[in-house]
C-alpha atoms as one frame of an Amber mdcrd trajectory, in Angstrom:
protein
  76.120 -19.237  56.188  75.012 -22.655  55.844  77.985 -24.288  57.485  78.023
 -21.527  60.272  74.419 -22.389  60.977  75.076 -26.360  60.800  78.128 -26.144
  63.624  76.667 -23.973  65.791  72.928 -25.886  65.947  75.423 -28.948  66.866
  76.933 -27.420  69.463  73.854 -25.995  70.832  72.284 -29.176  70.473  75.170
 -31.367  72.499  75.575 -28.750  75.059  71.405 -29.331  75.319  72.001 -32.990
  76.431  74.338 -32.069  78.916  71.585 -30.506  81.150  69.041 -33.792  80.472
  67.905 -35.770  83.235  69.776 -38.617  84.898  67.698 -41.192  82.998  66.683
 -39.240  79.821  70.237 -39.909  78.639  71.077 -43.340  79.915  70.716 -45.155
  83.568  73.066 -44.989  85.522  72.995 -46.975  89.192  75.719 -46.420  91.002
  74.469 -48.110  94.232  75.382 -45.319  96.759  75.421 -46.749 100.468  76.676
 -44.117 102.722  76.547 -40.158 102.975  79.024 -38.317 100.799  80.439 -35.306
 101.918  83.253 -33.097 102.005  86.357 -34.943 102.756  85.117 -38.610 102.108
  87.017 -40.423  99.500  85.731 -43.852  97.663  85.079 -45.550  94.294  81.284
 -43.934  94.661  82.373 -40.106  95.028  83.982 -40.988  91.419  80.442 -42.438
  90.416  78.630 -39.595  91.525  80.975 -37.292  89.987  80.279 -38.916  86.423
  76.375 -39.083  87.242  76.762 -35.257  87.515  78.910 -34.374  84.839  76.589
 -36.675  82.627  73.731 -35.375  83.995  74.407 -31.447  83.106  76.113 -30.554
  86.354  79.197 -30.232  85.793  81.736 -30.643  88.503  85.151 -29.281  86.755
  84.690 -28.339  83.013  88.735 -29.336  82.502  91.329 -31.150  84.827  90.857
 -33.227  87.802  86.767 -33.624  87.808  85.859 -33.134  84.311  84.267 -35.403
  82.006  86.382 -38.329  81.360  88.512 -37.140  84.607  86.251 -37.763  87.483
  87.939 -38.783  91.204  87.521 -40.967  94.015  87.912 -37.398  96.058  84.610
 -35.443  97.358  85.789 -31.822  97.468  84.740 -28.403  97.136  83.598 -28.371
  93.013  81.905 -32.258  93.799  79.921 -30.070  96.557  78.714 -27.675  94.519
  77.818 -29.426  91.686  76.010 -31.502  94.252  74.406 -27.981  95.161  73.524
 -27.192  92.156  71.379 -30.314  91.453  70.066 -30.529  94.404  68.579 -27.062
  93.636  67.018 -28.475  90.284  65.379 -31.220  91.911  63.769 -29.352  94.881
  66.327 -30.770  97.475  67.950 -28.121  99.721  71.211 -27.166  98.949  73.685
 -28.610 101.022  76.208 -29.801  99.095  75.937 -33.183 101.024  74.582 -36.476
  99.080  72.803 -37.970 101.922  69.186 -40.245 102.526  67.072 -37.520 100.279
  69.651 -37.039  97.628  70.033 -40.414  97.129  66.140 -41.203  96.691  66.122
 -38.667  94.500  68.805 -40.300  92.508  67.288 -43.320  92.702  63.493 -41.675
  91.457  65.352 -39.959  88.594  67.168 -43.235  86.780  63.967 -45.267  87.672
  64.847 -47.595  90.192  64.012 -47.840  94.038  66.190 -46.657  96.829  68.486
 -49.509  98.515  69.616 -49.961 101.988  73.269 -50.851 102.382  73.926 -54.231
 104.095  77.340 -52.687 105.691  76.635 -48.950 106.626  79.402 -46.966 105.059
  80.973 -49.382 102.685  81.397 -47.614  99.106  80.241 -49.668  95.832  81.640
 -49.869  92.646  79.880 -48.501  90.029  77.649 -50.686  87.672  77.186 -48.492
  84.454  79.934 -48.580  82.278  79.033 -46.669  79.935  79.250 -43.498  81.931
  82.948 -42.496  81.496  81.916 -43.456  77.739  79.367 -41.168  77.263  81.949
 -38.359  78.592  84.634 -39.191  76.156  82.043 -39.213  73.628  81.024 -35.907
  74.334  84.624 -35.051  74.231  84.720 -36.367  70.614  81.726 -34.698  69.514
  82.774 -31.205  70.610  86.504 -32.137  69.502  85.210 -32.793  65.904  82.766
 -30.002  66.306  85.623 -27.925  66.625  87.605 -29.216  63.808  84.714 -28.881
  61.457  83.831 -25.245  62.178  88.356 -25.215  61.711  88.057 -26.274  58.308
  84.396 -24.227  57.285  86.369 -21.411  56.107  89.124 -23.309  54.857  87.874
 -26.338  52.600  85.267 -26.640  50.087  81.977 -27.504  51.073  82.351 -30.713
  48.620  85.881 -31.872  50.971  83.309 -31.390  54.492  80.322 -33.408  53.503
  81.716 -37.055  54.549  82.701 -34.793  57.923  79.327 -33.369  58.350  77.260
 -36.758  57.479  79.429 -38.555  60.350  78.913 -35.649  62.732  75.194 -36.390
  62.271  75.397 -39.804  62.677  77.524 -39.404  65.758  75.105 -36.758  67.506
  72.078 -39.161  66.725  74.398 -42.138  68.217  75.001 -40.258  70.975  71.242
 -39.055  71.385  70.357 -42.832  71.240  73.005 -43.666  74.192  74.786 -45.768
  71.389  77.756 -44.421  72.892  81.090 -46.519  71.200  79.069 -45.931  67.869
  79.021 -42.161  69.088  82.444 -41.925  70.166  83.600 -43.520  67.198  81.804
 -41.963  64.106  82.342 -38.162  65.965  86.976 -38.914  65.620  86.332 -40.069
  62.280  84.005 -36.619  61.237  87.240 -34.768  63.256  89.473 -37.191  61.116
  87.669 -36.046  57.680  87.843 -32.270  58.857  91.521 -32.279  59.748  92.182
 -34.068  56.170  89.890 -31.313  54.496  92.120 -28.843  55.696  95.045 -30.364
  54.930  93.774 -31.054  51.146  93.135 -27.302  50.838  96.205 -26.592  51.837
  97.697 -29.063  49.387  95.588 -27.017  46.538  95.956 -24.018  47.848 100.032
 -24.819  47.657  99.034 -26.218  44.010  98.339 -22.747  42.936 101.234 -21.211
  44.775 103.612 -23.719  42.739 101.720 -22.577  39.188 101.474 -18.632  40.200
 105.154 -19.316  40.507 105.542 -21.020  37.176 103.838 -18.166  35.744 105.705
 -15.791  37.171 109.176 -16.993  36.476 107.704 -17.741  32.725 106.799 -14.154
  32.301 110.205 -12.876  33.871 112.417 -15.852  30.866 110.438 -13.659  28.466
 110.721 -10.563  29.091 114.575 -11.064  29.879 115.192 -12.605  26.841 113.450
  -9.898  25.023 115.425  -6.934  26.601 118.683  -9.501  25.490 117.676  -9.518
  21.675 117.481  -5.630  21.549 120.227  -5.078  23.391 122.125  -7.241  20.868
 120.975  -4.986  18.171 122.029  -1.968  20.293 125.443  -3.317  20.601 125.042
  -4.141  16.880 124.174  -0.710  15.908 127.077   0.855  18.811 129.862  -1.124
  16.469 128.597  -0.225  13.032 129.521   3.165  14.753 132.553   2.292  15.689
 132.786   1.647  19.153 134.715  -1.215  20.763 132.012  -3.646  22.196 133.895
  -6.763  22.779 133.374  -6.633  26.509 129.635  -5.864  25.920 129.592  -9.035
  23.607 130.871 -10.987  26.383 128.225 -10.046  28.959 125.349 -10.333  26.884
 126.935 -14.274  25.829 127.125 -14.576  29.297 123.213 -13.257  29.985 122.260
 -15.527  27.392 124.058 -18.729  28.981 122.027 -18.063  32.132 118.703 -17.360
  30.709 119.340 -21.070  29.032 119.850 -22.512  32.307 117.242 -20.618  33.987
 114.820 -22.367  31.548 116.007 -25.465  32.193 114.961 -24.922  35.934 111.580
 -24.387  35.209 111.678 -27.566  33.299 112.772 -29.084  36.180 110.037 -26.656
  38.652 112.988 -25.101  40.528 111.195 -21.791  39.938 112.839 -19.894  42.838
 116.918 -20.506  41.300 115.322 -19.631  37.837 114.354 -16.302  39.144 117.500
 -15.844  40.630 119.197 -16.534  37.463 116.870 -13.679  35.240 117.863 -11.460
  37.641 121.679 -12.068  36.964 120.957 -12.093  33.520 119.326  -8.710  33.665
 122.072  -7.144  35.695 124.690  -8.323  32.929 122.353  -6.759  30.328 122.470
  -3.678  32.226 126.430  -4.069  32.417 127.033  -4.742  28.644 124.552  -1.751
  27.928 126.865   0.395  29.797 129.779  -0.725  28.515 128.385   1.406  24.935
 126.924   3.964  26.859 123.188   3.559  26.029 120.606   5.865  26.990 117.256
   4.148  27.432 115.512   7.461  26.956 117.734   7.646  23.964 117.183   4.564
  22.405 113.002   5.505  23.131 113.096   8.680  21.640 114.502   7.720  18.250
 112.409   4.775  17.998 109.535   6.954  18.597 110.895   9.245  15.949 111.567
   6.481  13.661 107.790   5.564  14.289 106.816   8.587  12.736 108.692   8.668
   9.896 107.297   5.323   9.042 103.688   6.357   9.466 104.145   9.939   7.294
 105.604   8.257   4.862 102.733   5.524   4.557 100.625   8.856   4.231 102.520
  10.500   2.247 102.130   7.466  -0.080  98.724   7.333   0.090  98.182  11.082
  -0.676  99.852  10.550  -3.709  98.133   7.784  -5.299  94.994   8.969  -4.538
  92.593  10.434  -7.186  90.426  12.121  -4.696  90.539  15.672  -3.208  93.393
  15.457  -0.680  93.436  18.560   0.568  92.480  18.007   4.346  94.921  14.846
   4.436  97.562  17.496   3.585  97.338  19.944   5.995  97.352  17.266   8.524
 100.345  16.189   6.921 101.997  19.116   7.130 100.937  19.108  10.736 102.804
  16.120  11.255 106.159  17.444   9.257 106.022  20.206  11.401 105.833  17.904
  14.875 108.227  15.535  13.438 111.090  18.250  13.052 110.343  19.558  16.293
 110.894  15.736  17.367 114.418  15.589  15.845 115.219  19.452  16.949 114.506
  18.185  20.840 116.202  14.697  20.354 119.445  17.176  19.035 119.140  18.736
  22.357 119.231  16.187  24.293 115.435  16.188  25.802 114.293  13.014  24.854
 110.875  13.426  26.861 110.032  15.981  24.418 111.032  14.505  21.475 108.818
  11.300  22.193 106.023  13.659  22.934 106.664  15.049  19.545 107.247  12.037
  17.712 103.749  10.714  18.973 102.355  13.882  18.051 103.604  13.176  14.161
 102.698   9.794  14.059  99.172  10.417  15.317  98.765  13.411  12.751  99.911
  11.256  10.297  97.281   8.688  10.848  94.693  10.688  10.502  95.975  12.154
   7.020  96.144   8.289   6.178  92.646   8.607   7.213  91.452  11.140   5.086
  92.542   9.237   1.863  91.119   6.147   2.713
């Protein structure tokens, strides 16, 4: 809210000293001689033109006309801006900068009318600093911009050089110190633009890490799911079955999960990913290869589970000196669960069976409970 509030009084403020009087802002004598009109051309229709865009009255607010882009050509926009302040200063409108106008001119920047010593010849313009003060505008709102650009992207911390020079510039610019002005507003627009950029530098910081993370989590896992598939394969030959080519693939996994952790070493997060993943699939392959069941393997470890926890009650039931008949019937209970675990893991339904196996092992625990 605070930054929102900051830009926008700024831009309030500068487009407030657009609409200041010729004179309030800085003098400006451009020495006009003749009428100007529709049609006429000359080095003073291009000093009018900046007296009017620096007053508030803008002739073109982009292209030919504009601040910083004024014309030696007096056309239809140079007659209406003409218009327009003539309106303000209680001329009537006629789009032509003749005798009145140019008294009025004269009045407003605080000097006195002059009579030209060769009727129509144009002048040159004597104030320099008015196609300044238009590029410093220019700056200002160009850094304005760039500022309010980076509000939502960079930490307030990254925008406080930018918004001290944005100050100094609009109180520059206020002062008619106009290089000063011009100058301190690119480097606030200079500060924004690197504020941004920064941001983006963290913000692809924390990609990079989120990525480390990531592929450290997959290594892990992957090498997990290749240790018990090991014993699976273990277990598949004490049985009997021929697992040389499931040896071979899970030697294989292995060499890749090596090389995928050298990547991360080396931050190459995206080919270390891509090597867990080939890893995985030859895990898959050498689990095939002995026809394991993942719902299988789950079932009888939940089964096995159980046995370990009755037992532990069982145990405990015994060597207990205290009246252990509630701890019994619950561990009965969980006899009773854990055959029906080993009658549905006969048939094949290994959903049940877990169900039932957790069913034993919990009843068991609370036996355990009992005793203690």
């Amino acid at each position: 809210m605070r930054k929102i509030f900051i830009s926008s009084v700024l831009s309030l403020a500068l487009v407030g000293t657009l609409a200041l009087p010729a004179g309030v802002f800085a003098a400006t004598d451009c020495n006009f001689t003749r009428d100007l009109t529709l049609g006429v051309t000359g080095e003073d229709v291009r000093c009018l033109q900046q007296y009017l865009n620096g007053a508030g009255y803008i002739v073109a607010t982009s292209g030919v006309g504009a601040p910083g882009q004024e014309t030696t050509l007096f056309r239809e926009k140079t007659a209406d801006a003409v218009s327009r302040w003539q309106t303000a200063n209680g001329i009537s409108a006629t789009g032509t900068f003749g005798p009145l106008s140019r008294a009025k001119y004269k009045t407003l920047i605080g000097g006195t009318p002059t009579i030209p010593t060769t009727p129509g010849s144009p002048t040159t313009p004597s104030n320099p600093n008015i196609g300044g003060a238009a590029e410093a505008r220019t700056a200002l709102l160009n850094a304005i911009s760039a500022y309010e650009d980076a509000r939502d992207e960079a930490d307030d911390s990254d925008l406080e050089d930018s918004l001290s020079n944005l100050f100094a510039a609009f109180r520059a610019f206020l002062n008619a110190n106009i290089a000063s002005a011009t100058s301190l507003a690119r480097t606030a627009e200079s500060q924004a633009d690197n504020a941004i950029d920064d941001s983006s530098d963290d913000e692809d910081d924390d990609n990079e890490d989120a990525d480390e993370d990531s592929a450290e989590e997959a290594l892990e896992e992957a090498q997990d799911e290749l240790d018990e598939a090991r014993e699976n394969v273990e277990e598949a030959e004490d049985d009997g079955e021929d697992v040389e080519d499931a040896q071979e693939a899970l030697d294989e996994a292995e060499e890749l999960l090596n090389e995928a952790e050298d990547d991360i070493d080396d931050e190459d997060y995206e080919d270390a990913m891509d090597l867990i993943d080939e890893a995985r699939d030859l895990i898959s392959e050498a689990l095939d290869e002995i026809d394991f069941d993942e719902d299988e393997s789950e079932a009888a470890a939940a089964i096995e589970d159980a046995e370990d926890a009755i037992d532990e009650a069982q145990e405990a039931i015994s060597d207990s000196n205290d009246d252990t008949e509630d701890a019994e019937d619950l561990l009965n209970d969980a006899l009773d669960a854990l055959n029906d675990a080993e009658d549905a893991f006969d048939d094949e339904d290994y959903d049940e069976a877990i169900e039932y196996a957790e069913e034993a092992e919990e009843l068991a625990e609370d036996a355990l409970n009992e005793v203690d």
